[in-house]
PDB file of N, CA and C in Angstrom:
ATOM      1  N   MET A 885     143.713 135.026 111.524  1.00 58.00           N
ATOM      2  CA  MET A 885     143.748 133.730 112.164  1.00 58.00           C
ATOM      3  C   MET A 885     142.318 133.361 112.583  1.00 58.00           C
ATOM      4  N   THR A 886     141.879 132.180 112.194  1.00 61.00           N
ATOM      5  CA  THR A 886     140.529 131.742 112.523  1.00 61.00           C
ATOM      6  C   THR A 886     140.563 130.903 113.787  1.00 61.00           C
ATOM      7  N   PRO A 887     139.571 131.067 114.633  1.00 60.00           N
ATOM      8  CA  PRO A 887     139.540 130.255 115.856  1.00 60.00           C
ATOM      9  C   PRO A 887     139.228 128.804 115.503  1.00 60.00           C
ATOM     10  N   THR A 888     139.834 127.909 116.208  1.00 61.00           N
ATOM     11  CA  THR A 888     139.607 126.477 115.995  1.00 61.00           C
ATOM     12  C   THR A 888     139.090 125.870 117.283  1.00 61.00           C
ATOM     13  N   ARG A 889     138.447 124.753 117.141  1.00 57.00           N
ATOM     14  CA  ARG A 889     137.956 124.025 118.315  1.00 57.00           C
ATOM     15  C   ARG A 889     139.101 123.300 118.999  1.00 57.00           C
ATOM     16  N   PRO A 890     139.019 123.213 120.299  1.00 55.00           N
ATOM     17  CA  PRO A 890     140.033 122.403 120.977  1.00 55.00           C
ATOM     18  C   PRO A 890     139.819 120.929 120.634  1.00 55.00           C
ATOM     19  N   THR A 891     140.880 120.207 120.489  1.00 54.00           N
ATOM     20  CA  THR A 891     140.787 118.798 120.107  1.00 54.00           C
ATOM     21  C   THR A 891     140.359 117.916 121.266  1.00 54.00           C
ATOM     22  N   THR A 892     140.426 118.397 122.489  1.00 54.00           N
ATOM     23  CA  THR A 892     140.040 117.571 123.630  1.00 54.00           C
ATOM     24  C   THR A 892     138.527 117.563 123.853  1.00 54.00           C
ATOM     25  N   ASP A 893     137.818 118.568 123.352  1.00 51.00           N
ATOM     26  CA  ASP A 893     136.371 118.654 123.532  1.00 51.00           C
ATOM     27  C   ASP A 893     135.688 118.163 122.252  1.00 51.00           C
ATOM     28  N   PRO A 894     135.182 116.916 122.245  1.00 52.00           N
ATOM     29  CA  PRO A 894     134.581 116.407 121.010  1.00 52.00           C
ATOM     30  C   PRO A 894     133.234 117.072 120.730  1.00 52.00           C
ATOM     31  N   ASP A 895     132.903 117.087 119.478  1.00 52.00           N
ATOM     32  CA  ASP A 895     131.614 117.633 119.053  1.00 52.00           C
ATOM     33  C   ASP A 895     130.514 116.685 119.506  1.00 52.00           C
ATOM     34  N   PRO A 896     129.455 117.179 120.180  1.00 52.00           N
ATOM     35  CA  PRO A 896     128.404 116.287 120.668  1.00 52.00           C
ATOM     36  C   PRO A 896     127.712 115.521 119.544  1.00 52.00           C
ATOM     37  N   ALA A 897     127.575 116.129 118.387  1.00 50.00           N
ATOM     38  CA  ALA A 897     126.945 115.415 117.272  1.00 50.00           C
ATOM     39  C   ALA A 897     127.823 114.254 116.821  1.00 50.00           C
ATOM     40  N   ASP A 898     129.143 114.431 116.862  1.00 52.00           N
ATOM     41  CA  ASP A 898     130.050 113.352 116.483  1.00 52.00           C
ATOM     42  C   ASP A 898     130.064 112.249 117.534  1.00 52.00           C
ATOM     43  N   ALA A 899     129.907 112.621 118.804  1.00 52.00           N
ATOM     44  CA  ALA A 899     129.951 111.630 119.871  1.00 52.00           C
ATOM     45  C   ALA A 899     128.765 110.677 119.776  1.00 52.00           C
ATOM     46  N   ASP A 900     127.595 111.204 119.441  1.00 53.00           N
ATOM     47  CA  ASP A 900     126.418 110.354 119.303  1.00 53.00           C
ATOM     48  C   ASP A 900     126.388 109.641 117.962  1.00 53.00           C
ATOM     49  N   GLY A 901     127.119 110.153 117.010  1.00 58.00           N
ATOM     50  CA  GLY A 901     127.057 109.607 115.671  1.00 58.00           C
ATOM     51  C   GLY A 901     125.768 110.010 114.967  1.00 58.00           C
ATOM     52  N   MET A 902     125.145 111.084 115.421  1.00 59.00           N
ATOM     53  CA  MET A 902     123.868 111.507 114.852  1.00 59.00           C
ATOM     54  C   MET A 902     124.096 112.528 113.749  1.00 59.00           C
ATOM     55  N   TYR A 903     124.132 112.081 112.543  1.00 59.00           N
ATOM     56  CA  TYR A 903     124.163 112.921 111.354  1.00 59.00           C
ATOM     57  C   TYR A 903     125.225 114.011 111.404  1.00 59.00           C
ATOM     58  N   PRO A 904     126.467 113.677 111.592  1.00 60.00           N
ATOM     59  CA  PRO A 904     127.464 114.745 111.685  1.00 60.00           C
ATOM     60  C   PRO A 904     127.635 115.506 110.375  1.00 60.00           C
ATOM     61  N   ASP A 905     127.489 114.842 109.231  1.00 60.00           N
ATOM     62  CA  ASP A 905     127.662 115.540 107.963  1.00 60.00           C
ATOM     63  C   ASP A 905     126.465 116.431 107.642  1.00 60.00           C
ATOM     64  N   GLU A 906     125.258 115.980 107.997  1.00 57.00           N
ATOM     65  CA  GLU A 906     124.076 116.775 107.693  1.00 57.00           C
ATOM     66  C   GLU A 906     124.002 118.021 108.566  1.00 57.00           C
ATOM     67  N   CYS A 907     124.562 117.972 109.749  1.00 68.00           N
ATOM     68  CA  CYS A 907     124.536 119.148 110.617  1.00 68.00           C
ATOM     69  C   CYS A 907     125.443 120.242 110.089  1.00 68.00           C
ATOM     70  N   ARG A 908     126.421 119.877 109.322  1.00 78.00           N
ATOM     71  CA  ARG A 908     127.397 120.852 108.844  1.00 78.00           C
ATOM     72  C   ARG A 908     127.121 121.313 107.417  1.00 78.00           C
ATOM     73  N   LYS A 909     125.937 121.013 106.888  1.00 80.00           N
ATOM     74  CA  LYS A 909     125.605 121.464 105.547  1.00 80.00           C
ATOM     75  C   LYS A 909     125.409 122.966 105.542  1.00 80.00           C
ATOM     76  N   PRO A 910     125.705 123.588 104.433  1.00 87.00           N
ATOM     77  CA  PRO A 910     125.365 125.017 104.333  1.00 87.00           C
ATOM     78  C   PRO A 910     123.854 125.178 104.211  1.00 87.00           C
ATOM     79  N   PHE A 911     123.404 126.392 104.412  1.00 86.00           N
ATOM     80  CA  PHE A 911     121.973 126.678 104.399  1.00 86.00           C
ATOM     81  C   PHE A 911     121.332 126.267 103.079  1.00 86.00           C
ATOM     82  N   LEU A 912     122.002 126.525 101.980  1.00 90.00           N
ATOM     83  CA  LEU A 912     121.446 126.167 100.672  1.00 90.00           C
ATOM     84  C   LEU A 912     121.356 124.648 100.499  1.00 90.00           C
ATOM     85  N   GLY A 913     122.212 123.909 101.160  1.00 87.00           N
ATOM     86  CA  GLY A 913     122.118 122.451 101.121  1.00 87.00           C
ATOM     87  C   GLY A 913     120.859 121.956 101.798  1.00 87.00           C
ATOM     88  N   HIS A 914     120.503 122.582 102.924  1.00 87.00           N
ATOM     89  CA  HIS A 914     119.260 122.232 103.610  1.00 87.00           C
ATOM     90  C   HIS A 914     118.044 122.618 102.768  1.00 87.00           C
ATOM     91  N   LEU A 915     118.134 123.761 102.081  1.00 91.00           N
ATOM     92  CA  LEU A 915     117.037 124.155 101.196  1.00 91.00           C
ATOM     93  C   LEU A 915     116.885 123.173 100.038  1.00 91.00           C
ATOM     94  N   GLU A 916     117.978 122.664  99.540  1.00 92.00           N
ATOM     95  CA  GLU A 916     117.930 121.663  98.471  1.00 92.00           C
ATOM     96  C   GLU A 916     117.253 120.381  98.959  1.00 92.00           C
ATOM     97  N   ASP A 917     117.548 119.960 100.180  1.00 92.00           N
ATOM     98  CA  ASP A 917     116.879 118.793 100.753  1.00 92.00           C
ATOM     99  C   ASP A 917     115.385 119.034 100.919  1.00 92.00           C
ATOM    100  N   LEU A 918     115.015 120.219 101.379  1.00 92.00           N
ATOM    101  CA  LEU A 918     113.608 120.565 101.528  1.00 92.00           C
ATOM    102  C   LEU A 918     112.903 120.557 100.176  1.00 92.00           C
ATOM    103  N   ARG A 919     113.561 121.110  99.172  1.00 94.00           N
ATOM    104  CA  ARG A 919     112.995 121.127  97.819  1.00 94.00           C
ATOM    105  C   ARG A 919     112.773 119.714  97.312  1.00 94.00           C
ATOM    106  N   ARG A 920     113.725 118.842  97.551  1.00 94.00           N
ATOM    107  CA  ARG A 920     113.620 117.450  97.111  1.00 94.00           C
ATOM    108  C   ARG A 920     112.448 116.745  97.808  1.00 94.00           C
ATOM    109  N   CYS A 921     112.284 116.969  99.107  1.00 94.00           N
ATOM    110  CA  CYS A 921     111.167 116.353  99.842  1.00 94.00           C
ATOM    111  C   CYS A 921     109.822 116.879  99.377  1.00 94.00           C
ATOM    112  N   VAL A 922     109.729 118.173  99.128  1.00 94.00           N
ATOM    113  CA  VAL A 922     108.474 118.758  98.661  1.00 94.00           C
ATOM    114  C   VAL A 922     108.130 118.232  97.272  1.00 94.00           C
ATOM    115  N   LEU A 923     109.111 118.134  96.389  1.00 95.00           N
ATOM    116  CA  LEU A 923     108.844 117.627  95.039  1.00 95.00           C
ATOM    117  C   LEU A 923     108.437 116.155  95.062  1.00 95.00           C
ATOM    118  N   ARG A 924     109.056 115.369  95.924  1.00 95.00           N
ATOM    119  CA  ARG A 924     108.657 113.956  96.034  1.00 95.00           C
ATOM    120  C   ARG A 924     107.229 113.846  96.580  1.00 95.00           C
ATOM    121  N   SER A 925     106.888 114.682  97.533  1.00 95.00           N
ATOM    122  CA  SER A 925     105.535 114.658  98.087  1.00 95.00           C
ATOM    123  C   SER A 925     104.509 115.080  97.045  1.00 95.00           C
ATOM    124  N   LEU A 926     104.832 116.102  96.260  1.00 95.00           N
ATOM    125  CA  LEU A 926     103.931 116.512  95.191  1.00 95.00           C
ATOM    126  C   LEU A 926     103.798 115.439  94.122  1.00 95.00           C
ATOM    127  N   ALA A 927     104.890 114.745  93.834  1.00 96.00           N
ATOM    128  CA  ALA A 927     104.821 113.648  92.865  1.00 96.00           C
ATOM    129  C   ALA A 927     103.925 112.529  93.382  1.00 96.00           C
ATOM    130  N   ALA A 928     103.983 112.258  94.666  1.00 95.00           N
ATOM    131  CA  ALA A 928     103.095 111.241  95.241  1.00 95.00           C
ATOM    132  C   ALA A 928     101.641 111.675  95.119  1.00 95.00           C
ATOM    133  N   LEU A 929     101.368 112.955  95.313  1.00 95.00           N
ATOM    134  CA  LEU A 929     100.002 113.455  95.160  1.00 95.00           C
ATOM    135  C   LEU A 929      99.547 113.398  93.702  1.00 95.00           C
ATOM    136  N   VAL A 930     100.448 113.688  92.789  1.00 96.00           N
ATOM    137  CA  VAL A 930     100.103 113.624  91.364  1.00 96.00           C
ATOM    138  C   VAL A 930      99.744 112.193  90.970  1.00 96.00           C
ATOM    139  N   VAL A 931     100.339 111.219  91.614  1.00 96.00           N
ATOM    140  CA  VAL A 931     100.030 109.817  91.317  1.00 96.00           C
ATOM    141  C   VAL A 931      98.739 109.382  92.004  1.00 96.00           C
ATOM    142  N   THR A 932      98.507 109.811  93.240  1.00 96.00           N
ATOM    143  CA  THR A 932      97.380 109.275  94.004  1.00 96.00           C
ATOM    144  C   THR A 932      96.059 110.003  93.766  1.00 96.00           C
ATOM    145  N   ILE A 933      96.077 111.259  93.354  1.00 96.00           N
ATOM    146  CA  ILE A 933      94.816 111.962  93.107  1.00 96.00           C
ATOM    147  C   ILE A 933      94.051 111.357  91.928  1.00 96.00           C
ATOM    148  N   PRO A 934      94.691 111.009  90.811  1.00 97.00           N
ATOM    149  CA  PRO A 934      93.931 110.315  89.755  1.00 97.00           C
ATOM    150  C   PRO A 934      93.383 108.956  90.200  1.00 97.00           C
ATOM    151  N   VAL A 935      94.106 108.267  91.069  1.00 96.00           N
ATOM    152  CA  VAL A 935      93.587 107.008  91.617  1.00 96.00           C
ATOM    153  C   VAL A 935      92.341 107.299  92.447  1.00 96.00           C
ATOM    154  N   GLY A 936      92.389 108.356  93.238  1.00 96.00           N
ATOM    155  CA  GLY A 936      91.219 108.758  94.009  1.00 96.00           C
ATOM    156  C   GLY A 936      90.056 109.162  93.118  1.00 96.00           C
ATOM    157  N   TYR A 937      90.343 109.804  91.984  1.00 97.00           N
ATOM    158  CA  TYR A 937      89.279 110.175  91.060  1.00 97.00           C
ATOM    159  C   TYR A 937      88.647 108.939  90.421  1.00 97.00           C
ATOM    160  N   TYR A 938      89.471 107.949  90.126  1.00 97.00           N
ATOM    161  CA  TYR A 938      88.954 106.714  89.546  1.00 97.00           C
ATOM    162  C   TYR A 938      87.970 106.032  90.496  1.00 97.00           C
ATOM    163  N   PHE A 939      88.259 106.059  91.782  1.00 96.00           N
ATOM    164  CA  PHE A 939      87.410 105.413  92.786  1.00 96.00           C
ATOM    165  C   PHE A 939      86.431 106.374  93.457  1.00 96.00           C
ATOM    166  N   SER A 940      86.294 107.590  92.950  1.00 95.00           N
ATOM    167  CA  SER A 940      85.448 108.577  93.633  1.00 95.00           C
ATOM    168  C   SER A 940      83.969 108.187  93.620  1.00 95.00           C
ATOM    169  N   ASP A 941      83.497 107.509  92.588  1.00 93.00           N
ATOM    170  CA  ASP A 941      82.101 107.070  92.584  1.00 93.00           C
ATOM    171  C   ASP A 941      81.834 106.068  93.703  1.00 93.00           C
ATOM    172  N   GLN A 942      82.752 105.109  93.880  1.00 96.00           N
ATOM    173  CA  GLN A 942      82.591 104.131  94.949  1.00 96.00           C
ATOM    174  C   GLN A 942      82.697 104.800  96.318  1.00 96.00           C
ATOM    175  N   ILE A 943      83.591 105.774  96.455  1.00 95.00           N
ATOM    176  CA  ILE A 943      83.746 106.478  97.725  1.00 95.00           C
ATOM    177  C   ILE A 943      82.491 107.286  98.038  1.00 95.00           C
ATOM    178  N   LEU A 944      81.948 107.965  97.029  1.00 92.00           N
ATOM    179  CA  LEU A 944      80.708 108.721  97.236  1.00 92.00           C
ATOM    180  C   LEU A 944      79.551 107.793  97.590  1.00 92.00           C
ATOM    181  N   PHE A 945      79.485 106.629  96.961  1.00 91.00           N
ATOM    182  CA  PHE A 945      78.443 105.662  97.296  1.00 91.00           C
ATOM    183  C   PHE A 945      78.572 105.221  98.747  1.00 91.00           C
ATOM    184  N   TRP A 946      79.808 104.965  99.187  1.00 93.00           N
ATOM    185  CA  TRP A 946      80.052 104.557 100.571  1.00 93.00           C
ATOM    186  C   TRP A 946      79.724 105.694 101.536  1.00 93.00           C
ATOM    187  N   MET A 947      80.077 106.935 101.153  1.00 91.00           N
ATOM    188  CA  MET A 947      79.819 108.078 102.030  1.00 91.00           C
ATOM    189  C   MET A 947      78.325 108.388 102.140  1.00 91.00           C
ATOM    190  N   SER A 948      77.572 108.091 101.100  1.00 89.00           N
ATOM    191  CA  SER A 948      76.136 108.386 101.136  1.00 89.00           C
ATOM    192  C   SER A 948      75.317 107.225 101.702  1.00 89.00           C
ATOM    193  N   SER A 949      75.948 106.150 102.124  1.00 88.00           N
ATOM    194  CA  SER A 949      75.215 104.991 102.632  1.00 88.00           C
ATOM    195  C   SER A 949      74.366 105.285 103.876  1.00 88.00           C
ATOM    196  N   PRO A 950      74.749 106.182 104.788  1.00 88.00           N
ATOM    197  CA  PRO A 950      73.879 106.441 105.938  1.00 88.00           C
ATOM    198  C   PRO A 950      72.522 107.065 105.573  1.00 88.00           C
ATOM    199  N   VAL A 951      72.449 107.794 104.462  1.00 89.00           N
ATOM    200  CA  VAL A 951      71.194 108.446 104.094  1.00 89.00           C
ATOM    201  C   VAL A 951      70.528 107.779 102.889  1.00 89.00           C
ATOM    202  N   ARG A 952      71.060 106.684 102.429  1.00 85.00           N
ATOM    203  CA  ARG A 952      70.542 106.046 101.229  1.00 85.00           C
ATOM    204  C   ARG A 952      69.124 105.502 101.412  1.00 85.00           C
ATOM    205  N   ASP A 953      68.741 105.133 102.616  1.00 86.00           N
ATOM    206  CA  ASP A 953      67.387 104.623 102.814  1.00 86.00           C
ATOM    207  C   ASP A 953      66.342 105.738 102.733  1.00 86.00           C
ATOM    208  N   ARG A 954      66.752 107.000 102.942  1.00 89.00           N
ATOM    209  CA  ARG A 954      65.827 108.131 102.857  1.00 89.00           C
ATOM    210  C   ARG A 954      65.906 108.861 101.520  1.00 89.00           C
ATOM    211  N   VAL A 955      67.078 108.836 100.891  1.00 85.00           N
ATOM    212  CA  VAL A 955      67.283 109.539  99.622  1.00 85.00           C
ATOM    213  C   VAL A 955      67.791 108.519  98.610  1.00 85.00           C
ATOM    214  N   GLU A 956      67.147 108.446  97.458  1.00 81.00           N
ATOM    215  CA  GLU A 956      67.537 107.416  96.503  1.00 81.00           C
ATOM    216  C   GLU A 956      68.756 107.790  95.674  1.00 81.00           C
ATOM    217  N   ARG A 957      69.020 109.092  95.470  1.00 81.00           N
ATOM    218  CA  ARG A 957      70.221 109.513  94.749  1.00 81.00           C
ATOM    219  C   ARG A 957      70.621 110.912  95.176  1.00 81.00           C
ATOM    220  N   LEU A 958      71.850 111.275  94.872  1.00 82.00           N
ATOM    221  CA  LEU A 958      72.339 112.606  95.216  1.00 82.00           C
ATOM    222  C   LEU A 958      71.875 113.615  94.175  1.00 82.00           C
ATOM    223  N   TYR A 959      71.567 114.799  94.631  1.00 87.00           N
ATOM    224  CA  TYR A 959      71.148 115.861  93.731  1.00 87.00           C
ATOM    225  C   TYR A 959      72.183 116.966  93.748  1.00 87.00           C
ATOM    226  N   TYR A 960      72.450 117.505  92.571  1.00 89.00           N
ATOM    227  CA  TYR A 960      73.389 118.607  92.424  1.00 89.00           C
ATOM    228  C   TYR A 960      72.612 119.812  91.914  1.00 89.00           C
ATOM    229  N   PHE A 961      72.880 120.981  92.450  1.00 93.00           N
ATOM    230  CA  PHE A 961      72.098 122.172  92.142  1.00 93.00           C
ATOM    231  C   PHE A 961      72.768 123.098  91.143  1.00 93.00           C
ATOM    232  N   ALA A 962      73.949 122.743  90.669  1.00 93.00           N
ATOM    233  CA  ALA A 962      74.635 123.524  89.645  1.00 93.00           C
ATOM    234  C   ALA A 962      75.310 122.539  88.689  1.00 93.00           C
ATOM    235  N   PRO A 963      75.505 122.917  87.450  1.00 88.00           N
ATOM    236  CA  PRO A 963      76.085 121.983  86.479  1.00 88.00           C
ATOM    237  C   PRO A 963      77.485 121.493  86.855  1.00 88.00           C
ATOM    238  N   GLN A 964      78.275 122.365  87.430  1.00 95.00           N
ATOM    239  CA  GLN A 964      79.656 121.985  87.758  1.00 95.00           C
ATOM    240  C   GLN A 964      79.771 121.280  89.106  1.00 95.00           C
ATOM    241  N   GLU A 965      78.717 121.246  89.877  1.00 95.00           N
ATOM    242  CA  GLU A 965      78.794 120.724  91.237  1.00 95.00           C
ATOM    243  C   GLU A 965      79.115 119.232  91.282  1.00 95.00           C
ATOM    244  N   ALA A 966      78.591 118.454  90.351  1.00 92.00           N
ATOM    245  CA  ALA A 966      78.880 117.018  90.334  1.00 92.00           C
ATOM    246  C   ALA A 966      80.368 116.774  90.116  1.00 92.00           C
ATOM    247  N   PHE A 967      80.944 117.506  89.161  1.00 94.00           N
ATOM    248  CA  PHE A 967      82.374 117.351  88.906  1.00 94.00           C
ATOM    249  C   PHE A 967      83.197 117.826  90.091  1.00 94.00           C
ATOM    250  N   LEU A 968      82.817 118.949  90.688  1.00 96.00           N
ATOM    251  CA  LEU A 968      83.587 119.478  91.818  1.00 96.00           C
ATOM    252  C   LEU A 968      83.521 118.567  93.038  1.00 96.00           C
ATOM    253  N   VAL A 969      82.381 117.944  93.261  1.00 94.00           N
ATOM    254  CA  VAL A 969      82.281 117.004  94.386  1.00 94.00           C
ATOM    255  C   VAL A 969      83.192 115.810  94.144  1.00 94.00           C
ATOM    256  N   LYS A 970      83.178 115.278  92.916  1.00 95.00           N
ATOM    257  CA  LYS A 970      84.068 114.159  92.596  1.00 95.00           C
ATOM    258  C   LYS A 970      85.531 114.572  92.725  1.00 95.00           C
ATOM    259  N   LEU A 971      85.861 115.796  92.312  1.00 96.00           N
ATOM    260  CA  LEU A 971      87.234 116.277  92.404  1.00 96.00           C
ATOM    261  C   LEU A 971      87.664 116.450  93.857  1.00 96.00           C
ATOM    262  N   LYS A 972      86.782 116.985  94.700  1.00 96.00           N
ATOM    263  CA  LYS A 972      87.119 117.136  96.117  1.00 96.00           C
ATOM    264  C   LYS A 972      87.319 115.781  96.789  1.00 96.00           C
ATOM    265  N   VAL A 973      86.460 114.838  96.466  1.00 96.00           N
ATOM    266  CA  VAL A 973      86.620 113.487  97.015  1.00 96.00           C
ATOM    267  C   VAL A 973      87.934 112.887  96.535  1.00 96.00           C
ATOM    268  N   ALA A 974      88.278 113.103  95.267  1.00 97.00           N
ATOM    269  CA  ALA A 974      89.530 112.577  94.732  1.00 97.00           C
ATOM    270  C   ALA A 974      90.744 113.199  95.415  1.00 97.00           C
ATOM    271  N   ILE A 975      90.684 114.497  95.680  1.00 96.00           N
ATOM    272  CA  ILE A 975      91.811 115.166  96.345  1.00 96.00           C
ATOM    273  C   ILE A 975      91.979 114.644  97.767  1.00 96.00           C
ATOM    274  N   PHE A 976      90.880 114.503  98.497  1.00 97.00           N
ATOM    275  CA  PHE A 976      90.998 113.985  99.859  1.00 97.00           C
ATOM    276  C   PHE A 976      91.451 112.529  99.859  1.00 97.00           C
ATOM    277  N   ALA A 977      90.956 111.729  98.925  1.00 96.00           N
ATOM    278  CA  ALA A 977      91.404 110.341  98.840  1.00 96.00           C
ATOM    279  C   ALA A 977      92.881 110.279  98.473  1.00 96.00           C
ATOM    280  N   GLY A 978      93.316 111.152  97.568  1.00 96.00           N
ATOM    281  CA  GLY A 978      94.732 111.207  97.208  1.00 96.00           C
ATOM    282  C   GLY A 978      95.606 111.623  98.373  1.00 96.00           C
ATOM    283  N   LEU A 979      95.126 112.586  99.168  1.00 96.00           N
ATOM    284  CA  LEU A 979      95.879 112.991 100.363  1.00 96.00           C
ATOM    285  C   LEU A 979      95.999 111.843 101.354  1.00 96.00           C
ATOM    286  N   ILE A 980      94.918 111.109 101.530  1.00 96.00           N
ATOM    287  CA  ILE A 980      94.961 109.980 102.466  1.00 96.00           C
ATOM    288  C   ILE A 980      95.880 108.886 101.948  1.00 96.00           C
ATOM    289  N   LEU A 981      95.815 108.604 100.643  1.00 96.00           N
ATOM    290  CA  LEU A 981      96.667 107.559 100.070  1.00 96.00           C
ATOM    291  C   LEU A 981      98.151 107.958 100.099  1.00 96.00           C
ATOM    292  N   ALA A 982      98.431 109.228  99.881  1.00 96.00           N
ATOM    293  CA  ALA A 982      99.826 109.676  99.834  1.00 96.00           C
ATOM    294  C   ALA A 982     100.397 110.034 101.200  1.00 96.00           C
ATOM    295  N   SER A 983      99.558 110.098 102.218  1.00 96.00           N
ATOM    296  CA  SER A 983     100.031 110.564 103.523  1.00 96.00           C
ATOM    297  C   SER A 983     101.158 109.708 104.119  1.00 96.00           C
ATOM    298  N   PRO A 984     101.183 108.383 103.983  1.00 95.00           N
ATOM    299  CA  PRO A 984     102.337 107.652 104.528  1.00 95.00           C
ATOM    300  C   PRO A 984     103.668 108.083 103.878  1.00 95.00           C
ATOM    301  N   PHE A 985     103.637 108.291 102.568  1.00 94.00           N
ATOM    302  CA  PHE A 985     104.863 108.714 101.885  1.00 94.00           C
ATOM    303  C   PHE A 985     105.239 110.135 102.275  1.00 94.00           C
ATOM    304  N   VAL A 986     104.252 111.019 102.362  1.00 92.00           N
ATOM    305  CA  VAL A 986     104.531 112.418 102.725  1.00 92.00           C
ATOM    306  C   VAL A 986     105.069 112.503 104.152  1.00 92.00           C
ATOM    307  N   ILE A 987     104.497 111.729 105.051  1.00 94.00           N
ATOM    308  CA  ILE A 987     104.975 111.726 106.436  1.00 94.00           C
ATOM    309  C   ILE A 987     106.397 111.151 106.508  1.00 94.00           C
ATOM    310  N   ALA A 988     106.682 110.165 105.686  1.00 93.00           N
ATOM    311  CA  ALA A 988     108.035 109.613 105.671  1.00 93.00           C
ATOM    312  C   ALA A 988     109.048 110.620 105.155  1.00 93.00           C
ATOM    313  N   GLN A 989     108.632 111.548 104.316  1.00 88.00           N
ATOM    314  CA  GLN A 989     109.527 112.571 103.818  1.00 88.00           C
ATOM    315  C   GLN A 989     109.881 113.596 104.889  1.00 88.00           C
ATOM    316  N   ILE A 990     108.991 113.734 105.866  1.00 82.00           N
ATOM    317  CA  ILE A 990     109.251 114.711 106.930  1.00 82.00           C
ATOM    318  C   ILE A 990     110.329 114.144 107.810  1.00 82.00           C
TER     319      ILE A 990
END
């Protein structure tokens, strides 16, 4: 015989109307929701990082504006450094662009 709740004591989640079905999901159901949110957030990053890479030259120009009167151009000391700087700027720009969607997923 399984214990049952008394019918006179309502469930507090039901009384407020606050997500009564989501509170009763099994653990794997919550993991599925988490997986869905993480995949949507990653998809938003996959879309916004290339946009950030496209605009990375303009962003770097804007970021270097405080020192532009003293230095006429940026110098890179390794062959891959120019690409890596553009990639880092693109990743940060993509994170900033995707942050409203990622925060909404939380």
